[in-house]
Every structure is written in structure tokens, then in C-alpha cells.
Amino acid sequence: MNLPVRVVKGSWQNWLGRVVLFGGVGLFMFRAMNEWSRSGLGLLTDALIIAIAVTGLNLITGYTGQLSLGHAAFFAIGAFTSAMLVTGKVWSPFFTDNIWTPGWTMPVAAVVCFLIGMVVGIPALRLKGIYLALVTLVFTEAVRALFKYGEFEGVTGGATGIKGFGYLPPSWTGLDGRSDLVKWFFWLSLAILVVVSILSAGLLRSRIGRAMVAVRDNETAAAVMGVNLFSIKTLVFGLSGAIAGVAGSLYALKLTLVDADIPIFGLFGSVTLLVALVVGGAAQNWGPFVGAMFYVFVNDFARGVGEAPSDAVILGWFVDSGTKINGLGGVTFGVLLILFARFVPFGAVGTMRMWRSKLVQVVPRVPAVAGVVDSRSSGPLGEEGSGSVDSTPSSIGAVESPGPIDPDRPDSPS
Amino acid sequence: MSGDALLAVTGLTAGYGPVEVLHGLDFTVGEGEIVVILGANGAGKTTTMRAVSGMIPRHGTVEFGGVDISGAKPDAIVRAGVSQVPQGRGTFTDLTVEDNLECGGYTVKGSIAEDLERWYGVFPRLAERRDQKAGSLSGGEQQMLAVARAMMSRPKLLLCDEPSLGLAPLITKELFKVLGNLRDEHGMSLLIVEQNAGMSLALADRAYVLETGSIVATGTGDELLADDTIKEAYLGVVN
């Protein structure tokens, strides 16, 4: 059998591959829930929540090509929206009692973040590249400062934040209140991640999704196709902010408190999301999930090394047991990240795809167009047999007729 | 000039920040006409294209089909019926051929399935590769894709920004045949900016010569081809 094996897109083999992939991940999740310790499952849940936020960031930064350092702000806004609604700190015009159950605050957080994203996006997305990054960075810190501002203490809790709320599993889940809390948040996060991923994939397949990639690939060409660059960017910024807001809301409910000083609500959070995106693979559908898993678990491993260096690989030979080294956890994580960037280019998913393509390639179906005979083998990207004669020489599309003067063909004399 | 002009540009000035690149251009494109604006590097060819399609701030009047579009935004101009093949093709390399074409039909309301089949019929090579990423096509194929994509918005006028750029002579020849075909069989009007004088003037019904932001000569394609100064400046023929 010749490698790589060619699988036609949409064939049963292609679907089998997908079933194996999703089944594998599903089985992993199922086993994790039943067999992992509470702390392990908690970490996995954190990874899922970050993956939701990164899915949002992927829309604007990965697919539309607009670098945002502002997604921690949406994360924080989502978290505070939930906290303020659940604890009844926000004035509600129609009801004397607070009607907000924790679950219903999540869609509210999404709407609030969408609107704020649009408002911030209108001035911000007129800028490009590094300038957009700067403005969104300021947005993150400004939001954090607003939540800490003393005058708003009655609503946001000011410097001390908001405590004393939570989200117990509803009775229909069959989970037992407090003891199954970890499992409940795990399932909730997983379900929301799946829904958000499906919605995001649907968006990317739509007219707007194509326009997003067009804007990223070539703004000028997108504009002369009639794509309104500014509206597309602003809309996507709002949507991506809404998704990050849902993640923030989930994060707050899991943590049962919010506080503007929590690192992930600030610039650190924006960088975390960006690192997870790049590590997982920007503009890859599995990128946010893999990146968030990497970030959370490798970070946890690095922290373990920092706390007990004498137990670590190699390092343990040089360090006496019981020794503590300040900042070692951060350094370990940094070194791992650098190694990752060196040996796993295009992010984890991109690299996995590259390896996989050496074994299996998914090739597009050969379309049945009347009058066109595919003179090439079913080869994928540009693997045409040299000297093939075009079967439709009279058609005006037969540009790349056989001949030695195609400037783009690497084997042509130039 | 054939009848009323489809595109009438008068006193067009445009530039970048404080630098004025175009110093008051006047030109027209009639229905079913191919007009070439010939210019060397830095003459203002791309700036002219950008100014017409609304990509940069501009002064003067641009009338299309009798309607003043001087102040219109790029997407409104596309909707009005002006489409562009940008310089360097501008294909969306990460999208498939079909997605590229669908992007071209972005402004069309309703189904574009028929448009797809129509242009696949004209460009069978693109039909063969409809599920391939545009970045995997050869330069000539990408240029064809850019033309087909521009036609997807159902334009009346096609702007081509140096279509021959980076293409081998034989492929350029094929491309100009395609462009002529768009006029003859599909009733299109074309405005092409070029520095390949020989091939573009042979195709053009009329042509203008642009030098440092001003039009210095005009005539039919054949007239300009016979002109000694043009020969000297663009064709390298010294008498």
C-alpha cells in the first residue's frame, strides 16, 4: 500500500476517521469524569472553559486576522455580569425580587459582551495590527480598573469583589448537589464548548465566514469584492467577545467569586488566551481545545516542578529534596513553551495535520463537469503529471497549457 | 467613443496623505469597450484603480451609468456594478477555488449557483479544481480565478490592475484572449491599467498614456501602437 493513503472527502472512510476522532475524545472525557481525581477533573474543566474563550478569540484573531489583546476584558465582563446578576446587585426595573438563576446569566453575559464588543470595535477596528493590539490591551486594563473603582463598589464589589454565589446542579441532572459540583461544571463546560464549536463552525461555513477569511488573506481584494471590511470586523469582534463572555461567566460560577485582581481578568488573561490559541493552532477547528489543554496541563506540570524541584526529571539530580526555588515554575513553563514553538510549528493541530498528511490525505472529490476529463491522477494539490495534454484546448480557461514557460512551476527553466 | 460613456471620470485627483499622485485625470469607458491606461512604474496606475473603486479618498467626479459615485464606499461601488481584479491577483489562498468564487458573489442577493456554473463553463480548469485551495493553483490559474471571481458580482464594468504582472508571455497572451472574450461574448466593458504596451494596446479599443499622474496622450489602440514616442518609451524600439 502506497503512503499516503488517499481518502476522498465525504467518503465512508473519511466519516470513519471523524467518528474515531470524536469517539476517542468522547471516551477520554467519559473516563476522565469517572476515574480522575477531583483536582484533575477541576483542571480539565478549567481547560474546557479556556477553550471556550479561545474559540471566541479564534474567530477574530485566527480567522479574521485581527490581533486582540482585549479578550480577558470580555472574560471579566462575563464573569462580573453573572456575579452581579446572581447576587442581585444590579437594579432590575420590572421585578422586585431577583429573578436571575445562575444558568440564565450566561446568555445575558453573552449579549452584554456582544454589545460592548460592537461599541468598542467601532473605533478600535479602524486600526490595524500592532495599533489594534495596543487599543485592545488598554481596553482590558480599563475594564479591570472600572470594576475596581470605588464609586461602583455597590454594584461591582470594588476592590474586594463579589463573593457568596454559586451554581448547584439542577435536580434534572441527577447529580447530588455539592458533592458532584466538579462533575456538574465539567459537563456544563463540555456541553457549552461543543455548542460554541458547532456554532463557530457553522459561522465559518457561511457567507460571513468566507468574508472573514477573505479579509484576513487580502483586505484589498476583499474590499473590491464588496465586503465591508469594517462591518465584518466589528461584527466578528462582537461575536467573539460574546463567546469569551460566556466562558467568563462559567468561570465565575465555578470559582464562586469574582475579584478584579484575579490575574486572568487582566492582561495576563489576554496573553493566556493568545498563547493557547497559537499553541493549539490559530484558524484550526481543534486549535482552541488542544491549546487550552496544553496550557492548563503543562502549566500545572511546571508549577509542580517549581514546588518540588527535587522530584523533577534531570533537575532532581542537582537539587536536594526540600529545596524551593522562587519562580522556577514560571521559568519551566517558559522553557517548555519555547521548545514547543521550536519543534511544533503552526500549533499543535497544524503540526498533527502535517504528520497525518504523510499517512492519510483527504482529497477533494473529483467533480463531474461535462466536457472536462481530468487528465491527471487523483492527486491532490498540484501533483500533475508533466506533459499532460489539456483535454479542452479550445476553452479559454486552458491557460496552463503544457510548456516550459510557466513561471510558477518549480521544475521549469527560468 | 461608443455612445454614452458607462464610466466617466473628470478631474480625478487622489493621493496618499499629503502626497498627490493623480493630478486631475479625465477619461471615459464606453459600453462594451476595452480601455487601457498605459503607464510605467509609479505613473499612478494602481492609484487610479483605487480611486475609481473607492478605496482611497478622492476628488473630482466619477460617474457610472449616469450616477455619481464619487463619494460612494467600495462595497456600494461593487453593488453598482464595478468589479475589480486587484493587482497581484489577490486570490484568497486559504479558501478553496469555489469559496473564492462565492466570495466574489458576496454582494449578490439570492442564489449564485447559476453564476458558478456559468463561470465554471468559461473556465473549465477552475471547475476541475473547485475544492482545491486557491494557493495551490499556478500563477496563471490564480489570475483566471481572480477574473472569474470578479465576474461573480455580475458587474457591468471590470477593472483590471496590471493583469500581466508576474505572468509568462504565453500565459499573458491567453489571459488577454480571455479579457477580449469577456467583451465580445459577455458584453463586458473593461478598464485595464498596464505597462505591457504591445499586448494591451493590441486588445484595446482606446487607450490613454499616464505619466506621473497626468494623461499625456490618448487615441485608439492601433494609433498609439504606431506612435513613435510610445514605441520608444514602452516597446523598447528606438528609431
JSON list of N, CA, C and O in Angstrom, two decimals, chain A residues 80 89 147-148 153 156-163 257-261:
[
{"chain": "A", "resi": 80, "resn": "PHE", "atom": "N", "xyz": [-18.26, 39.18, 35.76]},
{"chain": "A", "resi": 80, "resn": "PHE", "atom": "CA", "xyz": [-18.91, 40.16, 36.65]},
{"chain": "A", "resi": 80, "resn": "PHE", "atom": "C", "xyz": [-20.41, 40.25, 36.36]},
{"chain": "A", "resi": 80, "resn": "PHE", "atom": "O", "xyz": [-21.21, 40.43, 37.29]},
{"chain": "A", "resi": 89, "resn": "LYS", "atom": "N", "xyz": [-27.15, 42.48, 42.57]},
{"chain": "A", "resi": 89, "resn": "LYS", "atom": "CA", "xyz": [-26.55, 43.80, 42.77]},
{"chain": "A", "resi": 89, "resn": "LYS", "atom": "C", "xyz": [-26.99, 44.79, 41.69]},
{"chain": "A", "resi": 89, "resn": "LYS", "atom": "O", "xyz": [-26.75, 45.98, 41.80]},
{"chain": "A", "resi": 147, "resn": "PHE", "atom": "N", "xyz": [-13.98, 47.95, 37.21]},
{"chain": "A", "resi": 147, "resn": "PHE", "atom": "CA", "xyz": [-14.54, 47.01, 38.18]},
{"chain": "A", "resi": 147, "resn": "PHE", "atom": "C", "xyz": [-13.97, 47.27, 39.58]},
{"chain": "A", "resi": 147, "resn": "PHE", "atom": "O", "xyz": [-14.61, 46.97, 40.58]},
{"chain": "A", "resi": 148, "resn": "LYS", "atom": "N", "xyz": [-12.78, 47.85, 39.64]},
{"chain": "A", "resi": 148, "resn": "LYS", "atom": "CA", "xyz": [-12.17, 48.12, 40.95]},
{"chain": "A", "resi": 148, "resn": "LYS", "atom": "C", "xyz": [-12.56, 49.48, 41.51]},
{"chain": "A", "resi": 148, "resn": "LYS", "atom": "O", "xyz": [-12.33, 49.76, 42.68]},
{"chain": "A", "resi": 153, "resn": "GLU", "atom": "N", "xyz": [-18.63, 50.49, 43.97]},
{"chain": "A", "resi": 153, "resn": "GLU", "atom": "CA", "xyz": [-18.48, 49.38, 44.90]},
{"chain": "A", "resi": 153, "resn": "GLU", "atom": "C", "xyz": [-19.80, 48.66, 45.16]},
{"chain": "A", "resi": 153, "resn": "GLU", "atom": "O", "xyz": [-19.84, 47.43, 45.27]},
{"chain": "A", "resi": 156, "resn": "THR", "atom": "N", "xyz": [-20.21, 46.48, 41.77]},
{"chain": "A", "resi": 156, "resn": "THR", "atom": "CA", "xyz": [-19.15, 45.56, 41.35]},
{"chain": "A", "resi": 156, "resn": "THR", "atom": "C", "xyz": [-18.38, 44.98, 42.53]},
{"chain": "A", "resi": 156, "resn": "THR", "atom": "O", "xyz": [-17.53, 44.11, 42.34]},
{"chain": "A", "resi": 157, "resn": "GLY", "atom": "N", "xyz": [-18.64, 45.48, 43.71]},
{"chain": "A", "resi": 157, "resn": "GLY", "atom": "CA", "xyz": [-17.88, 44.99, 44.85]},
{"chain": "A", "resi": 157, "resn": "GLY", "atom": "C", "xyz": [-16.53, 45.66, 45.01]},
{"chain": "A", "resi": 157, "resn": "GLY", "atom": "O", "xyz": [-15.79, 45.36, 45.95]},
{"chain": "A", "resi": 158, "resn": "GLY", "atom": "N", "xyz": [-16.20, 46.58, 44.09]},
{"chain": "A", "resi": 158, "resn": "GLY", "atom": "CA", "xyz": [-14.95, 47.33, 44.18]},
{"chain": "A", "resi": 158, "resn": "GLY", "atom": "C", "xyz": [-13.73, 46.44, 44.33]},
{"chain": "A", "resi": 158, "resn": "GLY", "atom": "O", "xyz": [-13.61, 45.42, 43.67]},
{"chain": "A", "resi": 159, "resn": "ALA", "atom": "N", "xyz": [-12.85, 46.84, 45.25]},
{"chain": "A", "resi": 159, "resn": "ALA", "atom": "CA", "xyz": [-11.58, 46.14, 45.39]},
{"chain": "A", "resi": 159, "resn": "ALA", "atom": "C", "xyz": [-11.74, 44.74, 45.97]},
{"chain": "A", "resi": 159, "resn": "ALA", "atom": "O", "xyz": [-10.91, 43.87, 45.75]},
{"chain": "A", "resi": 160, "resn": "THR", "atom": "N", "xyz": [-12.83, 44.51, 46.70]},
{"chain": "A", "resi": 160, "resn": "THR", "atom": "CA", "xyz": [-12.98, 43.19, 47.32]},
{"chain": "A", "resi": 160, "resn": "THR", "atom": "C", "xyz": [-13.72, 42.20, 46.42]},
{"chain": "A", "resi": 160, "resn": "THR", "atom": "O", "xyz": [-13.71, 41.00, 46.67]},
{"chain": "A", "resi": 161, "resn": "GLY", "atom": "N", "xyz": [-14.40, 42.69, 45.42]},
{"chain": "A", "resi": 161, "resn": "GLY", "atom": "CA", "xyz": [-15.09, 41.80, 44.50]},
{"chain": "A", "resi": 161, "resn": "GLY", "atom": "C", "xyz": [-16.41, 41.29, 45.08]},
{"chain": "A", "resi": 161, "resn": "GLY", "atom": "O", "xyz": [-16.93, 41.83, 46.05]},
{"chain": "A", "resi": 162, "resn": "ILE", "atom": "N", "xyz": [-16.96, 40.28, 44.46]},
{"chain": "A", "resi": 162, "resn": "ILE", "atom": "CA", "xyz": [-18.24, 39.72, 44.88]},
{"chain": "A", "resi": 162, "resn": "ILE", "atom": "C", "xyz": [-18.04, 38.26, 45.26]},
{"chain": "A", "resi": 162, "resn": "ILE", "atom": "O", "xyz": [-17.39, 37.50, 44.53]},
{"chain": "A", "resi": 163, "resn": "LYS", "atom": "N", "xyz": [-18.58, 37.91, 46.41]},
{"chain": "A", "resi": 163, "resn": "LYS", "atom": "CA", "xyz": [-18.46, 36.51, 46.86]},
{"chain": "A", "resi": 163, "resn": "LYS", "atom": "C", "xyz": [-19.84, 35.97, 47.19]},
{"chain": "A", "resi": 163, "resn": "LYS", "atom": "O", "xyz": [-20.82, 36.70, 47.18]},
{"chain": "A", "resi": 257, "resn": "LEU", "atom": "N", "xyz": [-16.61, 33.23, 43.08]},
{"chain": "A", "resi": 257, "resn": "LEU", "atom": "CA", "xyz": [-16.30, 34.62, 43.46]},
{"chain": "A", "resi": 257, "resn": "LEU", "atom": "C", "xyz": [-15.68, 35.33, 42.27]},
{"chain": "A", "resi": 257, "resn": "LEU", "atom": "O", "xyz": [-15.14, 34.69, 41.38]},
{"chain": "A", "resi": 258, "resn": "VAL", "atom": "N", "xyz": [-15.81, 36.65, 42.27]},
{"chain": "A", "resi": 258, "resn": "VAL", "atom": "CA", "xyz": [-15.08, 37.44, 41.27]},
{"chain": "A", "resi": 258, "resn": "VAL", "atom": "C", "xyz": [-14.35, 38.56, 41.99]},
{"chain": "A", "resi": 258, "resn": "VAL", "atom": "O", "xyz": [-14.78, 39.03, 43.04]},
{"chain": "A", "resi": 259, "resn": "ASP", "atom": "N", "xyz": [-13.25, 38.96, 41.40]},
{"chain": "A", "resi": 259, "resn": "ASP", "atom": "CA", "xyz": [-12.40, 39.96, 42.02]},
{"chain": "A", "resi": 259, "resn": "ASP", "atom": "C", "xyz": [-11.53, 40.50, 40.88]},
{"chain": "A", "resi": 259, "resn": "ASP", "atom": "O", "xyz": [-10.92, 39.73, 40.14]},
{"chain": "A", "resi": 260, "resn": "ALA", "atom": "N", "xyz": [-11.51, 41.82, 40.75]},
{"chain": "A", "resi": 260, "resn": "ALA", "atom": "CA", "xyz": [-10.81, 42.42, 39.60]},
{"chain": "A", "resi": 260, "resn": "ALA", "atom": "C", "xyz": [-9.32, 42.09, 39.60]},
{"chain": "A", "resi": 260, "resn": "ALA", "atom": "O", "xyz": [-8.65, 42.23, 38.58]},
{"chain": "A", "resi": 261, "resn": "ASP", "atom": "N", "xyz": [-8.81, 41.63, 40.74]},
{"chain": "A", "resi": 261, "resn": "ASP", "atom": "CA", "xyz": [-7.37, 41.34, 40.80]},
{"chain": "A", "resi": 261, "resn": "ASP", "atom": "C", "xyz": [-7.02, 39.92, 40.37]},
{"chain": "A", "resi": 261, "resn": "ASP", "atom": "O", "xyz": [-5.85, 39.55, 40.34]}
]
